[in-house]
XYZ file of C-alpha atoms in Angstrom:
285
model
C 31.731 133.897 -191.173
C 29.776 133.018 -188.051
C 30.033 135.449 -185.212
C 30.470 132.817 -182.570
C 32.532 133.772 -179.518
C 35.910 132.138 -179.230
C 36.427 128.852 -177.419
C 37.742 128.621 -173.796
C 38.704 125.438 -171.977
C 36.012 123.582 -170.180
C 36.228 121.137 -167.274
C 37.369 117.561 -167.729
C 35.301 114.641 -166.538
C 36.981 111.767 -164.598
C 39.178 109.297 -166.485
C 37.215 106.684 -168.356
C 38.074 103.028 -167.623
C 38.769 100.375 -170.237
C 37.946 96.684 -169.500
C 41.044 94.774 -168.360
C 40.410 92.204 -171.081
C 41.251 94.803 -173.821
C 44.823 94.900 -174.904
C 46.563 98.215 -174.275
C 49.118 99.873 -176.673
C 52.657 99.757 -175.238
C 52.698 103.474 -174.589
C 49.838 103.489 -172.056
C 51.186 104.521 -168.621
C 54.449 105.789 -170.142
C 55.385 109.435 -170.991
C 56.092 108.548 -174.613
C 55.781 105.623 -177.051
C 58.781 103.470 -177.876
C 60.102 104.716 -181.258
C 59.016 102.553 -184.171
C 61.886 100.686 -185.894
C 59.867 98.410 -188.228
C 59.044 98.755 -191.937
C 56.613 101.188 -193.511
C 55.544 98.440 -195.893
C 53.199 95.979 -194.130
C 52.431 92.353 -194.715
C 48.979 91.072 -195.643
C 48.207 89.934 -192.101
C 48.993 93.380 -190.684
C 46.918 95.025 -193.344
C 43.909 92.729 -192.625
C 44.109 93.557 -188.918
C 44.289 97.214 -189.800
C 41.062 96.854 -191.810
C 39.377 95.676 -188.643
C 40.871 98.520 -186.498
C 40.003 101.087 -189.223
C 36.357 99.839 -189.394
C 35.849 100.030 -185.710
C 37.373 103.574 -185.594
C 35.118 104.724 -188.475
C 32.001 103.224 -186.859
C 32.894 104.710 -183.488
C 33.279 108.111 -185.091
C 29.916 107.702 -186.874
C 28.236 106.735 -183.666
C 29.592 109.759 -181.821
C 28.636 112.066 -184.748
C 25.026 111.013 -184.485
C 24.915 112.871 -181.142
C 26.253 116.206 -182.547
C 23.602 118.866 -181.816
C 23.375 122.193 -180.100
C 23.443 121.705 -176.271
C 25.538 118.524 -176.357
C 29.034 118.516 -174.720
C 32.164 117.288 -176.344
C 32.587 115.031 -173.326
C 29.328 113.252 -174.265
C 30.745 112.627 -177.730
C 33.839 111.163 -176.168
C 31.737 108.895 -173.937
C 29.867 107.514 -176.939
C 32.951 106.748 -178.940
C 34.773 105.370 -175.922
C 31.879 102.942 -175.178
C 31.638 101.828 -178.777
C 35.262 101.015 -179.050
C 35.379 99.160 -175.763
C 32.171 97.285 -176.613
C 33.962 96.042 -179.814
C 37.149 94.935 -178.063
C 39.227 97.980 -179.141
C 41.277 100.339 -177.031
C 40.811 104.071 -177.761
C 44.384 104.921 -179.049
C 44.410 108.503 -177.884
C 43.621 107.540 -174.272
C 46.945 107.866 -172.476
C 48.949 108.656 -175.612
C 51.657 111.015 -174.325
C 49.246 111.782 -171.469
C 46.211 112.710 -173.605
C 43.314 112.319 -171.193
C 40.395 111.292 -173.493
C 39.290 108.783 -176.105
C 38.902 111.069 -179.084
C 39.849 114.597 -180.169
C 36.999 117.103 -180.516
C 38.104 120.282 -182.323
C 35.563 123.074 -182.691
C 35.642 126.057 -185.066
C 39.051 127.678 -184.658
C 40.678 124.561 -183.169
C 42.912 123.005 -185.810
C 43.460 119.716 -184.030
C 43.815 117.832 -180.702
C 40.918 119.493 -178.876
C 40.318 117.732 -175.541
C 36.652 116.724 -174.955
C 35.292 118.443 -171.842
C 32.196 120.280 -170.533
C 32.206 122.621 -173.638
C 28.647 122.776 -175.067
C 28.163 122.655 -178.819
C 26.349 125.701 -180.244
C 24.130 126.210 -183.197
C 26.387 127.114 -186.081
C 29.501 125.318 -184.808
C 31.641 123.016 -186.901
C 33.306 120.178 -184.963
C 35.962 117.754 -185.975
C 35.965 114.306 -184.422
C 39.293 112.372 -184.554
C 38.918 108.721 -183.522
C 41.614 105.977 -183.507
C 41.092 102.411 -182.471
C 43.705 99.835 -181.361
C 42.925 96.158 -181.730
C 44.839 92.994 -182.570
C 48.080 95.032 -182.155
C 47.397 97.676 -184.789
C 45.749 101.088 -185.111
C 43.097 102.614 -187.420
C 42.869 106.442 -187.413
C 40.255 108.700 -189.071
C 38.580 112.002 -188.561
C 35.892 114.218 -190.129
C 34.394 117.622 -189.628
C 30.650 117.891 -188.981
C 28.127 120.661 -188.995
C 26.152 121.538 -185.778
C 22.750 123.042 -186.551
C 22.522 125.963 -188.979
C 26.059 126.625 -190.174
C 27.004 129.689 -192.275
C 27.838 129.213 -195.933
C 31.491 130.105 -195.645
C 32.052 127.417 -193.018
C 29.981 124.936 -195.037
C 32.054 125.489 -198.123
C 35.303 125.094 -196.015
C 34.152 121.748 -194.715
C 33.010 120.564 -198.133
C 36.297 121.650 -199.877
C 38.455 120.165 -197.118
C 36.720 116.760 -197.668
C 37.317 117.172 -201.389
C 41.001 117.932 -200.825
C 41.357 114.564 -199.071
C 39.558 112.786 -201.833
C 41.938 114.289 -204.412
C 44.963 113.474 -202.379
C 43.911 109.834 -202.035
C 43.439 109.581 -205.847
C 46.993 110.892 -206.328
C 48.581 108.068 -204.288
C 50.416 105.709 -206.687
C 53.365 103.403 -206.188
C 56.568 104.995 -207.451
C 55.564 108.592 -206.836
C 57.110 110.713 -204.099
C 55.022 111.288 -200.956
C 55.071 115.046 -201.587
C 52.533 114.580 -204.443
C 49.915 114.438 -201.690
C 50.679 117.884 -200.362
C 51.052 119.293 -203.821
C 47.510 118.195 -204.715
C 46.064 119.448 -201.501
C 47.783 122.845 -201.552
C 47.011 123.531 -205.210
C 43.372 122.881 -204.595
C 43.228 124.873 -201.406
C 44.911 127.884 -203.043
C 41.930 128.155 -205.440
C 39.863 129.373 -202.580
C 42.451 131.336 -200.705
C 42.578 128.804 -197.823
C 45.613 128.341 -195.530
C 47.139 124.833 -195.364
C 48.434 123.809 -191.999
C 52.060 122.788 -192.145
C 53.234 121.720 -188.715
C 50.700 118.920 -188.169
C 50.807 116.224 -190.786
C 49.752 112.763 -191.858
C 51.776 109.866 -190.570
C 52.816 106.306 -190.986
C 50.563 103.981 -188.898
C 50.534 100.255 -188.256
C 51.469 98.590 -184.923
C 52.723 102.110 -184.110
C 50.258 105.017 -183.785
C 52.840 107.268 -185.411
C 55.649 105.369 -187.183
C 57.873 108.288 -188.051
C 56.848 108.554 -191.735
C 55.663 112.153 -192.399
C 52.903 113.030 -194.935
C 52.851 116.788 -195.376
C 49.708 118.448 -196.766
C 51.608 121.356 -198.450
C 53.867 121.220 -201.453
C 57.173 120.276 -199.743
C 60.271 119.646 -201.912
C 62.022 118.015 -198.956
C 59.598 115.060 -198.458
C 60.715 112.706 -201.291
C 59.977 109.276 -199.759
C 58.924 106.922 -202.531
C 55.425 105.592 -202.142
C 55.506 101.796 -202.230
C 52.845 99.054 -202.392
C 51.895 97.923 -198.919
C 52.736 101.189 -197.118
C 50.172 102.268 -194.599
C 49.718 105.912 -193.579
C 47.138 108.615 -192.944
C 46.283 111.667 -195.067
C 44.568 114.369 -192.952
C 44.552 117.903 -194.488
C 43.783 120.798 -192.251
C 42.575 123.849 -194.144
C 41.841 127.293 -192.719
C 39.862 130.357 -193.648
C 42.979 132.504 -192.848
C 46.593 131.878 -191.747
C 48.055 128.428 -191.253
C 50.017 129.864 -188.215
C 48.778 128.644 -184.861
C 48.865 129.065 -181.071
C 48.611 126.241 -178.483
C 46.598 126.321 -175.264
C 48.239 125.847 -171.949
C 46.951 122.257 -171.900
C 49.775 121.389 -174.410
C 47.303 119.858 -176.900
C 44.760 122.210 -178.163
C 45.982 123.925 -181.344
C 44.040 127.037 -182.558
C 44.500 129.219 -185.607
C 46.553 132.340 -184.760
C 43.886 134.632 -186.330
C 41.156 132.543 -184.695
C 39.416 131.904 -188.043
C 37.777 128.609 -188.692
C 39.479 125.422 -189.808
C 38.372 121.986 -190.995
C 39.989 118.613 -191.354
C 39.317 115.128 -192.772
C 41.417 111.978 -192.463
C 41.600 108.333 -193.586
C 44.120 105.543 -192.950
C 45.288 104.059 -196.331
C 47.226 101.112 -197.639
C 49.006 101.573 -200.941
C 47.885 99.076 -203.554
C 49.487 98.191 -206.934
C 47.226 100.692 -208.631
C 46.525 103.367 -206.058
C 45.201 103.345 -202.441
C 42.612 101.476 -200.459
C 40.898 103.323 -197.600
C 41.058 101.204 -194.410
C 38.828 103.459 -192.330
C 35.413 102.790 -193.811
C 32.426 101.909 -191.587
């Protein structure tokens, strides 16, 4: 594995503004969102609006990813995604969610998830996950992907490639009538072939007008998560695989989650709607 030094927190830039004409999620300016009490199965109008949100989120992530290179700060990636979403009439869902200060999550190397963009400079050989969610027309679209920065070692490249494949396999396993734990069973069985850890405490989730509806989508084989998958349900699948343990530590910022053994980790995510025959990806550019 790469011999990169471990990450330390950088400095935050000032708060980015969002045009007043763009509708905010209800949680902005509050310590926490109002608990969701609606259905997990969405109507056709909501799903169509989620296609729009998902497409903007995917395109904003792609635009930010174009700037990944040694010497670029994660704050610059945040600036690019923020501008793209605002230019397309969308609010960056993470901005102000439970106090999160930025418009995307940027998680490098040993950071499992929720890395806060700051003055940290990307280095040759890093892997970096960008997690982007857009809110428009009253709904959210959420996706993430892990990218290579410069010349990345083979072990890390394979981790990224296989994490993407674990998501693809999980999506194919989604069928109406199955229990939601089929998703984690497929991911964990694939990850075990390579000796990877599968993060347990951070999961996929229901998503619609609510950023996190309360539906939990585990990425490990959990006998306790037996919710039936139904046509019209909308949720994310976002496996986090590690080169070592799935245990983690959290930085003092209350957000940045790192592997306890500080080995590298990768993640991929799509927002899906369940169809009569499988699943449709809503976060496609």
